[in-house]
Amino acid sequence: MDDHIRFENGVLLLLDQRKLPLIEESFVCRTVQEVIFALQTMVVRGAPAIGVCAAYGCCLALEEAQRAGANWMFELESLLDLLAQARPTAVNLTWAVQTMRAKGAGVTEPDKLATLWLDQAQAMHQNDIAMNKIMGRLGSELLQDGDTVMTHCNAGALATAGYGTALGVIRGAVDMGKNISVIANETRPFLQGARLTAYELQQDGIAVTVACDNACALLMQRGMVDKVVVGADRIVANGDVANKIGTSGVAILAKHYGIPFYVAAPSSTFDLTIGHGSLIPIEERTPLEVTHVGATQITPLDVPVFNFAFDVTDHALIDALITERGVLYPPYSHSIAEMIGQEL
Ligand code: MRU
């Protein structure tokens, strides 16, 4: 699956992930505001996919800014600022906008910038798939024939430009001929595991079973989980990892039961400006995601809820970080600086 993000004739077409797996429908973005809406409402989600869409969003922003006439550069800067702030936790969003800005630095002709940016966005799109395939190959060495792998949220093709990070590692092992089955944690409240991970693995013919998030301890206790592989929204200098809410609990349980816990993410997900996970901004989303299932309210009226979208997994709980530049092992402050640091 690598056609869920398409940029055709100046329009961004996204497979609408809010409606999967029941309805496969495209959401069309013609303006940067529509891209921001798509990111915020999770038409498209997953850190690397957010980055690629933001790069195309810059192209749409340029198109729009030109309507401001002589002030187009000023208008463009404010549109890019808005785009970069659409969601706070996945660092791939600001990384993508910064990369586009750097590519266009000093270019003062809009037509020239448009060509440059479209080429850059397309390169980022294709690179993401290529990096995931490399990660898949490297990470597949950590999985054994016959393993049952637990994953949390959706770090698959849908969360990236294609192939996936955590699911890329699983796909890599399957491509090598290993028999792998997957437990997809359902991932309340947006149900990325139940809806999206199950959907894409089923399409690929990879055995997948959905489990309630709160079944994790029981499944591990019964020896039904051999490895855990998850993705990441931001990895900081000491190796702490922000990922979908619930990931940290899975990692704590994995440590308790002696199950290896791996994180797969490209270098664009590393943020070495932050030294410790406690400093990562954690998105809080609308209470409606928790109070309602579809259109039906399931909590009593006026009872407040927490809806933190991410948590931070302590680096001490992580057995390896799988990146396109290699598999990193503790001590992470050293291995990250060595393999990722110099080029970021
Ligand atoms: O809120 P989401 O769905 O954007 O959160 C996504 C996750 O937490 C993924 O696990 C993470 O981005 C890794 S995606 C390759």
Short mmCIF file of C-alpha atoms and ligand atoms in Angstrom, two decimals:
data_model
loop_
_atom_site.label_atom_id
_atom_site.label_comp_id
_atom_site.label_asym_id
_atom_site.label_seq_id
_atom_site.Cartn_x
_atom_site.Cartn_y
_atom_site.Cartn_z
CA MET A 1 0.00 0.00 0.00
CA ASP A 2 1.80 3.14 -1.19
CA ASP A 3 -0.89 5.21 -2.93
CA HIS A 4 -2.74 6.52 0.12
CA ILE A 5 -0.91 9.86 -0.24
CA ARG A 6 -0.95 11.29 -3.78
CA PHE A 7 -0.15 14.72 -5.16
CA GLU A 8 -1.71 15.08 -8.60
CA ASN A 9 -2.37 18.19 -10.68
CA GLY A 10 -1.67 20.48 -7.75
CA VAL A 11 -4.04 18.65 -5.40
CA LEU A 12 -3.24 16.44 -2.37
CA LEU A 13 -5.37 13.28 -2.28
CA LEU A 14 -5.44 11.32 0.98
CA LEU A 15 -7.07 8.00 1.79
CA ASP A 16 -9.37 9.09 4.62
CA GLN A 17 -8.14 7.09 7.63
CA ARG A 18 -11.10 8.20 9.79
CA LYS A 19 -13.34 5.95 7.70
CA LEU A 20 -11.19 2.82 7.45
CA PRO A 21 -11.60 -0.10 7.37
CA LEU A 22 -15.26 0.13 6.32
CA ILE A 23 -15.07 2.88 3.72
CA GLU A 24 -12.19 3.59 1.34
CA GLU A 25 -12.62 7.19 0.32
CA SER A 26 -10.29 10.01 -0.71
CA PHE A 27 -10.10 13.34 1.06
CA VAL A 28 -9.05 16.18 -1.23
CA CYS A 29 -6.82 19.05 -0.06
CA ARG A 30 -6.62 22.07 -2.37
CA THR A 31 -5.46 24.57 0.26
CA VAL A 32 -3.05 24.56 3.17
CA GLN A 33 -6.02 25.02 5.54
CA GLU A 34 -7.45 21.76 4.21
CA VAL A 35 -4.11 20.03 4.87
CA ILE A 36 -4.11 21.40 8.44
CA PHE A 37 -7.69 20.16 8.89
CA ALA A 38 -6.71 16.71 7.54
CA LEU A 39 -3.78 16.53 9.98
CA GLN A 40 -5.76 17.72 12.99
CA THR A 41 -8.76 15.47 12.43
CA MET A 42 -6.51 12.51 11.53
CA VAL A 43 -7.68 12.00 7.96
CA VAL A 44 -3.95 11.29 7.76
CA ARG A 45 -1.81 10.51 10.79
CA GLY A 46 1.40 8.77 11.82
CA ALA A 47 4.61 10.76 12.17
CA PRO A 48 6.31 10.11 8.79
CA ALA A 49 3.01 10.45 6.86
CA ILE A 50 2.40 13.77 8.62
CA GLY A 51 5.87 14.91 7.47
CA VAL A 52 5.26 13.97 3.82
CA CYS A 53 1.82 15.65 3.80
CA ALA A 54 3.32 18.77 5.37
CA ALA A 55 5.88 18.91 2.53
CA TYR A 56 3.05 18.85 -0.03
CA GLY A 57 1.20 21.32 2.19
CA CYS A 58 4.11 23.77 1.67
CA CYS A 59 3.54 23.49 -2.10
CA LEU A 60 -0.15 24.35 -1.61
CA ALA A 61 0.80 27.20 0.73
CA LEU A 62 3.02 28.71 -1.98
CA GLU A 63 0.21 28.52 -4.52
CA GLU A 64 -2.10 30.29 -2.09
CA ALA A 65 0.42 32.87 -0.95
CA GLN A 66 0.86 34.10 -4.51
CA ARG A 67 -2.69 35.46 -4.38
CA ALA A 68 -1.36 38.05 -1.92
CA GLY A 69 0.58 39.65 -4.81
CA ALA A 70 3.71 41.54 -3.79
CA ASN A 71 3.33 40.35 -0.18
CA TRP A 72 3.49 36.68 -1.15
CA MET A 73 6.65 35.91 0.85
CA PHE A 74 5.20 37.34 4.04
CA GLU A 75 1.93 35.44 3.48
CA LEU A 76 3.87 32.23 2.77
CA GLU A 77 5.81 32.48 6.03
CA SER A 78 2.61 32.81 8.08
CA LEU A 79 0.97 29.86 6.27
CA LEU A 80 4.05 27.70 6.92
CA ASP A 81 4.01 28.68 10.60
CA LEU A 82 0.37 27.58 10.85
CA LEU A 83 1.10 24.30 9.06
CA ALA A 84 4.07 23.53 11.35
CA GLN A 85 1.83 23.95 14.41
CA ALA A 86 -0.98 21.63 13.24
CA ARG A 87 0.01 18.89 15.71
CA PRO A 88 2.65 19.24 18.43
CA THR A 89 4.19 15.84 19.19
CA ALA A 90 5.39 14.24 15.94
CA VAL A 91 8.62 16.08 15.17
CA ASN A 92 8.45 14.98 11.51
CA LEU A 93 5.98 17.84 10.95
CA THR A 94 8.38 20.64 11.92
CA TRP A 95 11.26 18.70 10.34
CA ALA A 96 9.43 18.64 6.99
CA VAL A 97 8.54 22.34 7.05
CA GLN A 98 12.09 23.26 8.10
CA THR A 99 13.55 21.09 5.34
CA MET A 100 11.31 22.78 2.75
CA ARG A 101 12.23 26.24 4.08
CA ALA A 102 15.94 25.41 3.92
CA LYS A 103 15.58 24.10 0.35
CA GLY A 104 13.86 27.34 -0.72
CA ALA A 105 16.14 29.72 1.16
CA GLY A 106 17.13 32.69 -1.01
CA VAL A 107 14.76 31.78 -3.89
CA THR A 108 12.71 34.88 -4.70
CA GLU A 109 10.84 33.77 -7.84
CA PRO A 110 7.64 31.89 -6.98
CA ASP A 111 7.71 29.75 -10.16
CA LYS A 112 11.24 28.60 -9.42
CA LEU A 113 10.34 27.89 -5.79
CA ALA A 114 7.27 25.91 -6.87
CA THR A 115 9.37 23.59 -9.05
CA LEU A 116 12.04 23.22 -6.38
CA TRP A 117 9.51 22.45 -3.64
CA LEU A 118 7.50 19.97 -5.65
CA ASP A 119 10.72 18.07 -6.46
CA GLN A 120 11.71 18.19 -2.78
CA ALA A 121 8.30 16.97 -1.53
CA GLN A 122 8.32 14.12 -4.03
CA ALA A 123 11.87 13.20 -2.98
CA MET A 124 10.82 13.16 0.71
CA HIS A 125 7.85 10.98 -0.22
CA GLN A 126 9.98 8.44 -2.09
CA ASN A 127 12.83 8.56 0.49
CA ASP A 128 10.42 7.69 3.27
CA ILE A 129 9.41 4.46 1.52
CA ALA A 130 13.07 3.65 0.76
CA MET A 131 14.12 4.28 4.40
CA ASN A 132 11.31 2.09 5.68
CA LYS A 133 12.47 -0.77 3.45
CA ILE A 134 16.02 -0.43 4.79
CA MET A 135 14.70 -0.38 8.38
CA GLY A 136 12.58 -3.40 7.54
CA ARG A 137 15.63 -5.32 6.35
CA LEU A 138 17.78 -4.31 9.34
CA GLY A 139 15.04 -4.84 11.92
CA SER A 140 13.97 -8.20 10.49
CA GLU A 141 17.20 -9.67 11.91
CA LEU A 142 15.74 -9.15 15.39
CA LEU A 143 12.72 -11.34 14.67
CA GLN A 144 12.79 -15.15 14.60
CA ASP A 145 10.79 -17.52 12.44
CA GLY A 146 7.59 -18.31 14.36
CA ASP A 147 7.56 -15.12 16.48
CA THR A 148 4.36 -13.47 17.62
CA VAL A 149 4.97 -9.72 17.63
CA MET A 150 2.84 -7.24 19.54
CA THR A 151 2.48 -3.72 18.16
CA HIS A 152 0.67 -0.66 19.46
CA CYS A 153 -1.16 1.92 17.34
CA ASN A 154 -0.46 1.90 13.60
CA ALA A 155 3.15 2.33 12.50
CA GLY A 156 2.48 0.82 9.11
CA ALA A 157 2.18 1.88 5.50
CA LEU A 158 -0.72 4.18 6.41
CA ALA A 159 1.38 6.01 9.01
CA THR A 160 4.21 6.60 6.53
CA ALA A 161 4.57 7.07 2.77
CA GLY A 162 4.49 3.29 2.47
CA TYR A 163 5.74 -0.03 3.94
CA GLY A 164 5.80 1.30 7.51
CA THR A 165 8.29 1.50 10.36
CA ALA A 166 7.23 -1.09 12.98
CA LEU A 167 5.10 -2.91 10.42
CA GLY A 168 7.99 -2.46 7.96
CA VAL A 169 10.15 -4.55 10.31
CA ILE A 170 7.43 -7.21 10.36
CA ARG A 171 7.06 -7.02 6.57
CA GLY A 172 10.85 -7.28 6.25
CA ALA A 173 10.89 -10.49 8.30
CA VAL A 174 7.97 -11.92 6.31
CA ASP A 175 9.74 -11.00 3.05
CA MET A 176 12.74 -13.01 4.31
CA GLY A 177 10.48 -16.05 4.59
CA LYS A 178 9.90 -15.92 8.37
CA ASN A 179 6.53 -16.92 9.69
CA ILE A 180 5.41 -13.97 11.85
CA SER A 181 2.05 -13.35 13.45
CA VAL A 182 1.00 -10.04 14.91
CA ILE A 183 -1.05 -8.93 17.90
CA ALA A 184 -2.46 -5.47 17.18
CA ASN A 185 -3.42 -3.61 20.35
CA GLU A 186 -6.68 -1.85 19.55
CA THR A 187 -5.33 1.55 20.72
CA ARG A 188 -8.14 3.49 22.31
CA PRO A 189 -9.55 6.00 21.63
CA PHE A 190 -8.92 6.42 17.87
CA LEU A 191 -8.47 2.65 17.39
CA GLN A 192 -5.53 2.85 15.00
CA GLY A 193 -4.58 -0.75 15.90
CA ALA A 194 -8.03 -2.30 15.52
CA ARG A 195 -8.96 -0.35 12.40
CA LEU A 196 -5.73 0.42 10.54
CA THR A 197 -3.05 -2.11 11.57
CA ALA A 198 -5.50 -4.98 11.23
CA TYR A 199 -6.69 -3.61 7.86
CA GLU A 200 -3.29 -3.31 6.24
CA LEU A 201 -1.85 -6.57 7.60
CA GLN A 202 -4.93 -8.46 6.47
CA GLN A 203 -4.51 -6.96 2.99
CA ASP A 204 -0.92 -8.29 2.95
CA GLY A 205 -1.98 -11.75 4.17
CA ILE A 206 0.01 -11.40 7.44
CA ALA A 207 -1.72 -13.15 10.37
CA VAL A 208 -3.10 -10.53 12.76
CA THR A 209 -5.21 -10.75 15.91
CA VAL A 210 -6.68 -7.66 17.56
CA ALA A 211 -6.52 -7.44 21.36
CA CYS A 212 -8.00 -4.93 23.79
CA ASP A 213 -5.31 -2.64 25.16
CA ASN A 214 -5.97 -3.96 28.66
CA ALA A 215 -5.29 -7.58 27.58
CA CYS A 216 -1.58 -6.83 27.22
CA ALA A 217 -0.50 -8.14 30.65
CA LEU A 218 -2.49 -11.35 30.29
CA LEU A 219 -1.11 -12.06 26.82
CA MET A 220 2.46 -11.52 28.02
CA GLN A 221 1.93 -13.52 31.23
CA ARG A 222 0.68 -16.46 29.16
CA GLY A 223 3.76 -16.40 26.92
CA MET A 224 1.73 -15.34 23.89
CA VAL A 225 4.06 -12.44 22.95
CA ASP A 226 7.67 -13.00 21.80
CA LYS A 227 8.65 -9.44 20.84
CA VAL A 228 7.16 -5.95 20.83
CA VAL A 229 7.85 -3.54 17.94
CA VAL A 230 6.37 -0.03 17.87
CA GLY A 231 6.95 3.21 15.95
CA ALA A 232 7.73 6.67 17.33
CA ASP A 233 6.61 10.26 17.04
CA ARG A 234 9.74 11.76 18.55
CA ILE A 235 12.96 10.28 19.92
CA VAL A 236 15.16 12.60 21.96
CA ALA A 237 18.88 12.67 22.68
CA ASN A 238 18.82 10.26 25.64
CA GLY A 239 16.70 7.69 23.74
CA ASP A 240 13.33 8.46 25.39
CA VAL A 241 10.52 7.83 22.90
CA ALA A 242 7.17 9.60 22.49
CA ASN A 243 4.64 7.32 20.85
CA LYS A 244 0.90 6.65 20.99
CA ILE A 245 -0.67 6.75 24.46
CA GLY A 246 -0.34 3.31 26.05
CA THR A 247 3.08 2.52 24.56
CA SER A 248 4.88 3.21 27.83
CA GLY A 249 2.61 0.77 29.68
CA VAL A 250 3.31 -1.92 27.08
CA ALA A 251 7.07 -1.33 27.51
CA ILE A 252 6.86 -1.57 31.32
CA LEU A 253 4.97 -4.87 31.02
CA ALA A 254 7.43 -6.18 28.42
CA LYS A 255 10.33 -5.44 30.80
CA HIS A 256 8.49 -7.21 33.64
CA TYR A 257 7.92 -10.33 31.54
CA GLY A 258 11.39 -10.28 29.90
CA ILE A 259 10.08 -9.62 26.39
CA PRO A 260 12.32 -7.61 24.00
CA PHE A 261 10.88 -4.16 23.21
CA TYR A 262 11.99 -2.46 19.97
CA VAL A 263 11.24 0.94 18.44
CA ALA A 264 11.51 1.51 14.67
CA ALA A 265 11.78 5.08 13.33
CA PRO A 266 13.62 7.01 10.61
CA SER A 267 16.19 9.70 11.43
CA SER A 268 13.56 12.39 10.71
CA THR A 269 11.85 11.31 13.96
CA PHE A 270 14.89 12.15 16.12
CA ASP A 271 14.97 15.50 17.90
CA LEU A 272 18.38 16.11 19.38
CA THR A 273 17.44 19.60 20.54
CA ILE A 274 15.68 17.90 23.46
CA GLY A 275 17.68 15.99 26.04
CA HIS A 276 14.96 14.24 28.01
CA GLY A 277 11.51 12.81 27.22
CA SER A 278 9.76 14.89 29.90
CA LEU A 279 10.32 17.94 27.68
CA ILE A 280 8.43 16.54 24.67
CA PRO A 281 5.13 18.38 24.07
CA ILE A 282 2.24 15.93 24.48
CA GLU A 283 -0.86 16.58 22.39
CA GLU A 284 -4.20 16.62 24.19
CA ARG A 285 -7.10 15.94 21.84
CA THR A 286 -10.81 16.58 21.98
CA PRO A 287 -12.65 14.79 24.85
CA LEU A 288 -15.20 13.64 22.25
CA GLU A 289 -12.79 10.88 21.17
CA VAL A 290 -13.12 9.38 24.66
CA THR A 291 -16.70 10.25 25.58
CA HIS A 292 -18.17 8.99 22.31
CA VAL A 293 -18.03 5.85 20.20
CA GLY A 294 -19.18 7.05 16.79
CA ALA A 295 -22.17 9.26 17.45
CA THR A 296 -23.05 7.56 20.76
CA GLN A 297 -22.03 9.06 24.09
CA ILE A 298 -20.72 6.33 26.44
CA THR A 299 -19.79 8.42 29.49
CA PRO A 300 -22.22 10.28 31.75
CA LEU A 301 -22.87 13.87 30.67
CA ASP A 302 -20.44 16.43 32.12
CA VAL A 303 -17.88 13.92 33.47
CA PRO A 304 -14.45 15.20 32.43
CA VAL A 305 -12.00 12.86 30.68
CA PHE A 306 -8.28 12.78 29.93
CA ASN A 307 -7.32 12.50 26.28
CA PHE A 308 -3.54 12.65 26.11
CA ALA A 309 -2.64 11.35 22.65
CA PHE A 310 0.95 10.26 23.43
CA ASP A 311 3.16 9.11 26.27
CA VAL A 312 6.90 8.82 26.75
CA THR A 313 8.68 5.49 27.07
CA ASP A 314 11.81 5.61 29.20
CA HIS A 315 14.92 4.67 27.21
CA ALA A 316 15.81 2.10 29.90
CA LEU A 317 12.84 0.01 28.73
CA ILE A 318 13.95 -0.10 25.08
CA ASP A 319 16.17 -2.95 23.85
CA ALA A 320 17.01 -1.38 20.47
CA LEU A 321 16.14 1.55 18.20
CA ILE A 322 15.84 0.45 14.58
CA THR A 323 16.70 3.27 12.14
CA GLU A 324 17.60 3.38 8.44
CA ARG A 325 21.19 4.13 9.50
CA GLY A 326 21.51 1.03 11.65
CA VAL A 327 20.19 -0.64 14.79
CA LEU A 328 21.12 1.41 17.87
CA TYR A 329 21.74 -0.13 21.29
CA PRO A 330 22.18 1.38 24.78
CA PRO A 331 23.73 3.60 25.95
CA TYR A 332 21.53 5.63 23.59
CA SER A 333 22.96 9.05 24.40
CA HIS A 334 26.17 7.70 22.86
CA SER A 335 24.79 5.59 19.98
CA ILE A 336 22.28 8.27 18.91
CA ALA A 337 24.91 11.01 18.91
CA GLU A 338 27.23 8.78 16.91
CA MET A 339 24.80 7.50 14.26
CA ILE A 340 22.20 10.23 13.99
CA GLY A 341 23.75 13.33 15.58
CA GLN A 342 26.26 14.60 13.10
CA GLU A 343 23.94 14.80 10.12
CA LEU A 344 20.80 16.23 11.73
O1 MRU B 1 -2.02 10.11 16.65
P1 MRU B 1 -1.34 9.32 15.56
O2 MRU B 1 -2.19 8.27 14.96
O3 MRU B 1 -0.72 10.26 14.53
O4 MRU B 1 -0.16 8.60 16.31
C1 MRU B 1 0.65 7.74 15.57
C2 MRU B 1 1.61 6.99 16.38
O5 MRU B 1 1.76 7.18 17.57
C3 MRU B 1 2.49 6.04 15.64
O6 MRU B 1 2.77 4.92 16.41
C4 MRU B 1 3.78 6.77 15.31
O7 MRU B 1 3.52 7.96 14.62
C5 MRU B 1 4.69 5.96 14.50
S1 MRU B 1 4.14 5.99 12.85
C6 MRU B 1 5.22 5.24 11.82
#
